Every structure is written in structure tokens, then in C-alpha cells.
XYZ file of C-alpha atoms in Angstrom:
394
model
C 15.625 -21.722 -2.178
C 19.213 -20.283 -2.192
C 19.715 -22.071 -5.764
C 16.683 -20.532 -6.983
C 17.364 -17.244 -5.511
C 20.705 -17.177 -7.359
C 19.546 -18.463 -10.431
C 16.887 -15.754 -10.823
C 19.088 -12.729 -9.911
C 21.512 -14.635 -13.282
C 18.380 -14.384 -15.548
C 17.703 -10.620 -13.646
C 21.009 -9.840 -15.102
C 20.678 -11.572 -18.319
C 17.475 -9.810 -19.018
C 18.744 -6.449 -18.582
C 21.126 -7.023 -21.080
C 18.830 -8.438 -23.320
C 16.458 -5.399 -22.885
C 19.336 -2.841 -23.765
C 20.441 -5.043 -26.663
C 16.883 -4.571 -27.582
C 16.480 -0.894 -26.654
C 19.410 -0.544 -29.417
C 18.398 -2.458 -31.698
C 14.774 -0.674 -31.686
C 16.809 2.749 -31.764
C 18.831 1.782 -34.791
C 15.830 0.721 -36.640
C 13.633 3.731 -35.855
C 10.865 1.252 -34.590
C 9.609 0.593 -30.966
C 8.110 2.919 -28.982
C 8.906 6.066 -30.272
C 11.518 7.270 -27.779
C 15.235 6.535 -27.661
C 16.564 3.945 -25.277
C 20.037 4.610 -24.121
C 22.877 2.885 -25.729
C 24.920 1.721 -23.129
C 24.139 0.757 -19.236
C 27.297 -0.125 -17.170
C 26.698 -3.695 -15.608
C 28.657 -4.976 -12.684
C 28.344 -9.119 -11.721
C 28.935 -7.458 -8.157
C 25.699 -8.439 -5.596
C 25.092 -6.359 -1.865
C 24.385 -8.197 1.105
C 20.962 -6.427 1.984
C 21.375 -7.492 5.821
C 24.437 -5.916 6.255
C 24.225 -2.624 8.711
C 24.933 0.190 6.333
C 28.779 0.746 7.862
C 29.435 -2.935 6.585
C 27.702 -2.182 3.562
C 29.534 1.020 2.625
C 33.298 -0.676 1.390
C 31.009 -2.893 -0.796
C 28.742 -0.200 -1.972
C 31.929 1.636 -2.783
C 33.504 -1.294 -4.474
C 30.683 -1.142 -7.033
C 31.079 2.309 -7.635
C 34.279 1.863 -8.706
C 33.660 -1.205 -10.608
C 30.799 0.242 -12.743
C 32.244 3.725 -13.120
C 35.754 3.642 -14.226
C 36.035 7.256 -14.005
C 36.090 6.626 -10.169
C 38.260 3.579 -10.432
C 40.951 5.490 -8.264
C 38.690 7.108 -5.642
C 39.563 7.938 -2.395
C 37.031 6.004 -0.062
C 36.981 8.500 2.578
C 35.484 11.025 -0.137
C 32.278 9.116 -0.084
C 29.189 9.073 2.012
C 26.517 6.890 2.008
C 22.994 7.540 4.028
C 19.317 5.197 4.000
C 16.834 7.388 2.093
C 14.149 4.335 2.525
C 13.551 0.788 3.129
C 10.641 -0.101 1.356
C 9.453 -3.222 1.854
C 10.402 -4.963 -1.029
C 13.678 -2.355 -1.765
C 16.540 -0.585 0.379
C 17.315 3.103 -1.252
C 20.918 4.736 -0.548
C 22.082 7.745 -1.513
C 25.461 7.726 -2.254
C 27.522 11.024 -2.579
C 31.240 11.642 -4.022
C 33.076 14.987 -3.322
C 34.557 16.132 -6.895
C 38.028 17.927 -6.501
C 36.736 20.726 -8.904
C 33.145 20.265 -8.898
C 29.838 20.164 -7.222
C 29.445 16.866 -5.279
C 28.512 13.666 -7.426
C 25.371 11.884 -5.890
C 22.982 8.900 -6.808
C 20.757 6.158 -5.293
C 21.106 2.850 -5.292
C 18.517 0.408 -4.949
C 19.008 -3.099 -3.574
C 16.149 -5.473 -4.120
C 14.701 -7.244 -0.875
C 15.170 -11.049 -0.234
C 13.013 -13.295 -1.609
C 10.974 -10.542 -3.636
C 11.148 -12.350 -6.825
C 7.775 -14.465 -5.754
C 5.993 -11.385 -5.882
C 7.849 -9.016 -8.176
C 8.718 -9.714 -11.897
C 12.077 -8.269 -12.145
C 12.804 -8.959 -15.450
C 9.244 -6.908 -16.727
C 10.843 -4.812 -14.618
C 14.029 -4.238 -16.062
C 12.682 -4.762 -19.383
C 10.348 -1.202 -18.859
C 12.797 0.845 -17.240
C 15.011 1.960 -20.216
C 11.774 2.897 -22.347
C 9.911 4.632 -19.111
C 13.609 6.380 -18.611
C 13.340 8.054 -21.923
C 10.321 8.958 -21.575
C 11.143 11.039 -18.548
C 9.576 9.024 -16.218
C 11.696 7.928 -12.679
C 15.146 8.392 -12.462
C 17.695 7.911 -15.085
C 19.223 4.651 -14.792
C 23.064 4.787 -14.545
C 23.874 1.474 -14.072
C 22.762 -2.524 -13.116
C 24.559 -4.926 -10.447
C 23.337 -8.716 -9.608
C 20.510 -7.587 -6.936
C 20.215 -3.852 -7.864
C 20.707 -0.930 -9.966
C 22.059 2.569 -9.847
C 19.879 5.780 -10.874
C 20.458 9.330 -10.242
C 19.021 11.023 -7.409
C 15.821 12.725 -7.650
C 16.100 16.400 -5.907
C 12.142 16.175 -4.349
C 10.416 15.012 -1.346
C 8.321 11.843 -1.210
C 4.542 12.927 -0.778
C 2.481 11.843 2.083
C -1.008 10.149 1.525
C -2.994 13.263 2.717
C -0.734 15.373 -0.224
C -2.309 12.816 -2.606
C -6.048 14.516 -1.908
C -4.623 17.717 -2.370
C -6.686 19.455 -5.304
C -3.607 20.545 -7.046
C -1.656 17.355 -6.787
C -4.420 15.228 -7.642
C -4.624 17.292 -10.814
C -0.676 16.899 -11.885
C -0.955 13.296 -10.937
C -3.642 12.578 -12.748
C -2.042 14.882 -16.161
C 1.133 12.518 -15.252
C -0.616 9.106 -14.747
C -2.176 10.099 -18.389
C 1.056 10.797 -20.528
C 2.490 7.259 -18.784
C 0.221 5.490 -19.979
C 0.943 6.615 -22.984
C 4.680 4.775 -22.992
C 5.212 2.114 -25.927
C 6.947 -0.712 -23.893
C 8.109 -2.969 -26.539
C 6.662 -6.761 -26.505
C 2.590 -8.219 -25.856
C 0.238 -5.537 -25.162
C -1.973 -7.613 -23.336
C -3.260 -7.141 -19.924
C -1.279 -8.981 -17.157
C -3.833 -8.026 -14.201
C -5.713 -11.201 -14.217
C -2.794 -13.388 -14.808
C -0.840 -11.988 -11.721
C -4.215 -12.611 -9.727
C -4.304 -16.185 -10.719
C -0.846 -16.789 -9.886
C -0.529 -15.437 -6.729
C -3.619 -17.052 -5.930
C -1.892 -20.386 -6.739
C 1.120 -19.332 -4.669
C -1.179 -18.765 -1.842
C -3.251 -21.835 -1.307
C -0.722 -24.047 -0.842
C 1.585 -22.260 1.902
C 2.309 -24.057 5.349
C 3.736 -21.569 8.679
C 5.598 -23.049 11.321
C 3.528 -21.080 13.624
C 0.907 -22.605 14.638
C -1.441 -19.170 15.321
C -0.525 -18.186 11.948
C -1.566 -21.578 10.496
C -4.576 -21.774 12.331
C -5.812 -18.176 10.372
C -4.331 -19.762 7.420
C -6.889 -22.951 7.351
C -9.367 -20.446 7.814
C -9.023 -19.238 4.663
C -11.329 -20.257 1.805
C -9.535 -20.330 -1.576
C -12.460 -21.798 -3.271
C -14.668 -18.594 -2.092
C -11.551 -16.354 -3.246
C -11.553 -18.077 -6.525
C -14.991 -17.241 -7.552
C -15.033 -13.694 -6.544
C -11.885 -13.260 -8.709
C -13.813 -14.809 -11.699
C -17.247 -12.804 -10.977
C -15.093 -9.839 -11.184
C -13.026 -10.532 -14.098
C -16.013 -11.426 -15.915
C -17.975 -7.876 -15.059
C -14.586 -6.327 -15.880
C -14.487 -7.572 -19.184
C -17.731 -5.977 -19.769
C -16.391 -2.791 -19.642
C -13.985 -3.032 -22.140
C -11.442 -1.196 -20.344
C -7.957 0.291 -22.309
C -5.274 -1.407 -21.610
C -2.212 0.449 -20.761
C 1.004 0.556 -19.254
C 0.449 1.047 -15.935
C 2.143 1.519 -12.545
C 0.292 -0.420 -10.571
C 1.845 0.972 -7.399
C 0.723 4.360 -6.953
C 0.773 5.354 -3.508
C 2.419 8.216 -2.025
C 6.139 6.745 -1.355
C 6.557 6.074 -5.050
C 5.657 9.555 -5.605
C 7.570 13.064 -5.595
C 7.434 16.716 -5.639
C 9.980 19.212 -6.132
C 8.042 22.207 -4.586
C 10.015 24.929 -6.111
C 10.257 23.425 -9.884
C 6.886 22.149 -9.074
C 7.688 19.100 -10.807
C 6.201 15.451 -10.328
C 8.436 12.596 -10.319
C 6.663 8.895 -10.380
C 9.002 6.003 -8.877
C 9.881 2.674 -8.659
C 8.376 0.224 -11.594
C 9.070 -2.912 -9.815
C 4.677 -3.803 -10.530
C 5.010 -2.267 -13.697
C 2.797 -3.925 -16.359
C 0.283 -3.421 -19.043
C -3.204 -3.445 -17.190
C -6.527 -1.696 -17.248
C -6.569 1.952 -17.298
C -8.975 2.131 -14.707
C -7.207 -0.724 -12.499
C -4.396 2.091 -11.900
C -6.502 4.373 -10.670
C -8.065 2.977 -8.880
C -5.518 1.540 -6.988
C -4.070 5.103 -6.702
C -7.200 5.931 -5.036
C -7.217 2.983 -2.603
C -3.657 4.764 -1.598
C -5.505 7.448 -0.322
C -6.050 5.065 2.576
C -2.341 6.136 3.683
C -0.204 3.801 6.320
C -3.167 3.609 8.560
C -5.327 2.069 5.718
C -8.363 3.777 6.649
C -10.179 3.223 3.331
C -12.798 5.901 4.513
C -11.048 8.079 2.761
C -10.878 6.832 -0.644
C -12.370 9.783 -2.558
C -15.758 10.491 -2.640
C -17.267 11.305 -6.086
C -16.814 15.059 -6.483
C -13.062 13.898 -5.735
C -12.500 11.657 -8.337
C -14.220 13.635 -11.105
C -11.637 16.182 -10.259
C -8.764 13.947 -10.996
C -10.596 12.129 -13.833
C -11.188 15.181 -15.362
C -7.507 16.083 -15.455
C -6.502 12.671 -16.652
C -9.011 12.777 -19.542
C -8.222 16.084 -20.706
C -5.395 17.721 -19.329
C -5.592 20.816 -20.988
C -9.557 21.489 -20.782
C -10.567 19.576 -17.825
C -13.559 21.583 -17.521
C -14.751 20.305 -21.171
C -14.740 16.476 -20.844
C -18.104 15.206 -22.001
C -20.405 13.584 -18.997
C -20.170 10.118 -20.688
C -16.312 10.175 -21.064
C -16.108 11.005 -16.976
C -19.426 8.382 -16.417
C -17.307 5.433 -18.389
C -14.417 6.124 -16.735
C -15.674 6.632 -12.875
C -17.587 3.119 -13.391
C -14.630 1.590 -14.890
C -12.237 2.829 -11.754
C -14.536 1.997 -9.344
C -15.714 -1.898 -10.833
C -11.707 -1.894 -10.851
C -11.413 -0.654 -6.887
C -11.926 -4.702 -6.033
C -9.181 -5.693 -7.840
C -6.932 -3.868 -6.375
C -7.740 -5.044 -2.853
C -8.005 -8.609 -3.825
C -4.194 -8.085 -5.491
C -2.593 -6.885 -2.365
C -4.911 -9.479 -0.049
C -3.252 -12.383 -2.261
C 0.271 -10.492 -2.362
C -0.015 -10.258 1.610
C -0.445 -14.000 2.047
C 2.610 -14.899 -0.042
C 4.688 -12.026 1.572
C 3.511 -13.394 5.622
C 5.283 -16.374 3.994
C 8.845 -15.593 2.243
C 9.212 -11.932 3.479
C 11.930 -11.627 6.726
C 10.352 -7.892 7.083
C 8.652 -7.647 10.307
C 4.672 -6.433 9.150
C 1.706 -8.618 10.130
C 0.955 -9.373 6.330
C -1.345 -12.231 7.557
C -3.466 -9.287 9.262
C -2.769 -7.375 5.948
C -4.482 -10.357 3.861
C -7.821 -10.202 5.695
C -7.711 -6.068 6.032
C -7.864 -5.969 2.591
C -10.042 -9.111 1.702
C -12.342 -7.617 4.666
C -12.281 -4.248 2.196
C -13.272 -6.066 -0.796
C -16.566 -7.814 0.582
C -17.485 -4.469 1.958
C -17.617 -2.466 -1.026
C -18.305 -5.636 -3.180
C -21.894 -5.048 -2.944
C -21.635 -0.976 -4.336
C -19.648 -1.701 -6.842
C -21.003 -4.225 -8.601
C -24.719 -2.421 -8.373
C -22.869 0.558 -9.471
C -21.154 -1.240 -12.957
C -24.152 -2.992 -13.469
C -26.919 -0.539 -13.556
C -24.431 1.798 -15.916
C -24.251 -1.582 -18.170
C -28.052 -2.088 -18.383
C -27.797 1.528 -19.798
C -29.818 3.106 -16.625
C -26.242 5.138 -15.909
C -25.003 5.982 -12.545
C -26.766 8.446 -10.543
């Protein structure tokens, strides 16, 4: 484990530079996706013990400052200050502030990847995406990349709550954002990963062992075989639907999300599931979000909801003039894509009760969301079905 942990934050690093070298190379040449990558991210071969209680962590944090950032080389230690915006559970976010002899303070976040997420997070997609989504002005700019982290600027906003996400005016500047990032070129295969995540976590999962013997015992209960077919049912009705592929998010929910109330400006977050997908897969999921921390999936968004935000996402500027078959094709397609998403997490859940030292009943998480999935299994499928006989929705 500890070789392969180290190994894979190497190729982390390795891919980073790779993807600037890229980035350049795609500038020069006036190709790639339109946007312009920046030229040069510092790198350090410095890594942060995550475990470490932040007044252990600090000299280190500082150390890497100073080693990607030559300007501050020299720095006085005692003019920094370090604080715990969030700890996510796959990321730690610090904001780190420098008092300037002549100027406003300095500050940025850093973000340390959690142990062990590499079994559930590509972080060289990752990496890859976050130069091109950068430029685009999506996230914060990235300032710099370390062995289990990187460096961005700090964002000046608040992180919405779930219940802000039903808000009528933030639905409609999430959905007019969620629309122009899908619209980002990332440079490389434009085809859909969704289904080949699935399958791989999938494989992950049916072959884990816990030393707890509770745990195992709602392990073996478990029917991979049963999980298996439902995830081909569904990818073949998907398919049906012929669904854009984008890149999406694939992580919606209201932590990766911000709002600067007096700007009123949007900020989306955190690309770590970053990937091209299914338009309506990322919507969807968004939606399932609505669920908040208490994952009360009653309120997902009832119809009259979602048209709202579809509306907005189809045609930003003239919501009110998107043809009934644009908003039909695109409600079906969000809501045939609503299973996905829960069979995703259930199957990301399993793998995390395994590997992840964060203490969260994912086991209980698995079967919340599995549970979620057979419920609305039934609706959904009626629901994509009759629109694909031609008899539309309702």
C-alpha cells in the first residue's frame, strides 16, 4: 500500500508537468481548446503530512511557501497564519495568509489530498483539467503543485448551503454556469467516462474483506450480481437517449459551490471527479445534492423546479423561449440519469468504508443510496420509456 501510495503521488506529479508542457505547447500552436493555459506552474517535490494537527503542520506548510515562491524565500515565519477553511472528505483546505511590509496581506489555500483517495479519485484527469478549467475562469487560479497538493488563490465567497441550491435565483446562475462549463475544450478523448468509472468501482467493490465482523456480515449481504445488471439495464436505456457528452463536474453539491453576495458572483470548486460525461448525468447529480447532509432525497426538485433551472441552462439569455421539446428531452434525460448518480456514490461508499481513515458510516452510505435507486427505479424508467415510444411525458 505505502509503495503504491508513493508511486502514484510520483506519476500525480509527473502528470502535472506533463499537462503544463502540454497546456504550452497547445498555446504556442494556437490549437486546443481555445483558451490559454498558463505558462509556468511552480512545482515543489515537498509532500504534507495530512495527520498532522495544524500547529505541526504550519513550519511545513511554511516551508513550501518558501520553496515554491522564491519571492518569499526570506520570510519571517511569524508573519504567517494559517487557519482550516474545510476538511472535505477526500481534501483538507487551509488558508494561508502573509502580512506584506507595504501591502495588503498576501493569502491563498492550499489543498492537501486525503489518504488513500487515489482508489476513488483520478488525480491525474484531475490535474490534467485544471489548467484549461483555470483559464476558463472556472475555480481558483492555480498558483502552484507539491507531491500531495496544490496551491490556488483564495476565493473571497461563502460556500452555499443545500437549501441555497433551491433558491430560484441561484438555481438560475447555476444552471447559466453549469452551461458555459460544459462548454470547456479539455484537451485529449472526448468520450464519456461515466460508465467506465461505474464498472470499475464496481470491480473494486466486490472483492473487499473488513476486519469487522458486523461490517462483513452487511458486506456478504450484498449482491454484486443484482448490482451488475441494474448498471447494464441502465446504461443500455441511457444510450437510448443519446445524451451530449460534456465536460462535467460530477460533484455538484453545495460545498463545491460559492457566492460572493455583493459581486454576486458564482464560483464552482474542486474538479477532483472531473470528467467528460453525460450532460444530463451532471444534473442530475446536482439535483440529488439538493438532498443536503441529511440526504433526505424528498427534496430533489419537483418538476416545476427543474424546468426552472433547465430553462436557464438551455437558454441563458431567453429562458422563457426554450421550445417544449428542448426542456421535454432534457428533463427525461436528467431524470433516466438521476440512477446513475446514486448507484456512483453507492459503489464509491463501499470502496471508501474500506480505504478511507475518515470516521462516516460509508457502509450505511452504500445501502442509503442503493436503497434510493430501487425506489425511484421504477419512475424513472416508465418515465424514459414512454417519452422513447414517442407517447412524451405528461
Amino acid at each position: 500500500m505505502g509503495a503504491e501510495q508513493r508511486s502514484s503521488n510520483d506519476v500525480v506529479a509527473a502528470a502535472m508537468e506533463k499537462s503544463i508542457r502540454a497546456g504550452e505547447e497547445a498555446s504556442a500552436n494556437g490549437g486546443g481548446s481555445g483558451v490559454v493555459v498558463p505558462a509556468r506552474i511552480p512545482s515543489s517535490s515537498l509532500a504534507i503530512d495530512i495527520s498532522l494537527p495544524l500547529h505541526e503542520m504550519k513550519p511545513r506548510i511554511i516551508d513550501l511557501c518558501k520553496d515554491l515562491f522564491k519571492e518569499w524565500s526570506s520570510l519571517d515565519n511569524s508573519r504567517v497564519s494559517i487557519e482550516t477553511v474545510s476538511g472535505g472528505i477526500t481534501n483538507l483546505l487551509l488558508k494561508v495568509s502573509v502580512r506584506e511590509d507595504s501591502a495588503a496581506d498576501s493569502v491563498l489555500t492550499i489543498r492537501l489530498y486525503g489518504p488513500n483517495t487515489d482508489f476513488v479519485i483520478d488525480r491525474k484527469r484531475e490535474l490534467k483539467a485544471i489548467p484549461y478549467l483555470s483559464a476558463a475562469g472556472f475555480g481558483a487560479e492555480l498558483l502552484g503543485i507539491f507531491k500531495n497538493g496544490m496551491v490556488q488563490s483564495f476565493i473571497n465567497a461563502r460556500t452555499l448551503s443545500p437549501s441555497d441550491m433551491s433558491n430560484p435565483k441561484i438555481a438560475a446562475a447555476i444552471a447559466r454556469e453549469l452551461r458555459k462549463f460544459h462548454q470547456v475544450d479539455i484537451p485529449g478523448s472526448k468520450e464519456s467516462q461515466l460508465w467506465n468509472d461505474i464498472f470499475k468501482f464496481l470491480k473494486q467493490a466486490a472483492v473487499l474483506k473488513f476486519d469487522d465482523s458486523e461490517k462483513q456480515a452487511k458486506y456478504e449481504a450484498i449482491s454484486f450480481d443484482e448490482i451488475r445488471e441494474e448498471i447494464n439495464k441502465l446504461k443500455d436505456l441511457t444510450e437510448l437517449l443519446n445524451a451530449p457528452v460534456v465536460f462535467a463536474h460530477n460533484d455538484l453539491l453545495s460545498g463545491n459551490l460559492m457566492l460572493n453576495d455583493e459581486e454576486e458572483k458564482l464560483y464552482f470548486i474542486d474538479f477532483e471527479y472531473g470528467s467528460y460525461s453525460y450532460r444530463g448525468y451532471d444534473i442530475a447529480n446536482h439535483f440529488n445534492e439538493y438532498a443536503g447532509f441529511d440526504c433526505d432525497y424528498s427534496l430533489y426538485p419537483d418538476k416545476d423546479r427543474q424546468y426552472h433551472f433547465l430553462r436557464s441552462y438551455l437558454q441563458p439569455d431567453k429562458p422563457d423561449e426554450v421550445p417544449d421539446k428542448d426542456l421535454e428531452a432534457l428533463h427525461i434525460e436528467t431524470n433516466t440519469f438521476r440512477l446513475a448518480s446514486h448507484i456512483y456514490w453507492a459503489l464509491w461508499a463501499l470502496i471508501q468504508a474500506k480505504v478511507s481513515p475518515i470516521d462516516f458510516n460509508y457502509l450505511s452510505y452504500f445501502f442509503l443510496r442503493y436503497d434510493e435507486y430501487k425506489k425511484q427505479k421504477e419512475v424513472c424508467f416508465s418515465l424514459a420509456q414512454l417519452y422513447l415510444s414517442g407517447s412524451g411525458s405528461g
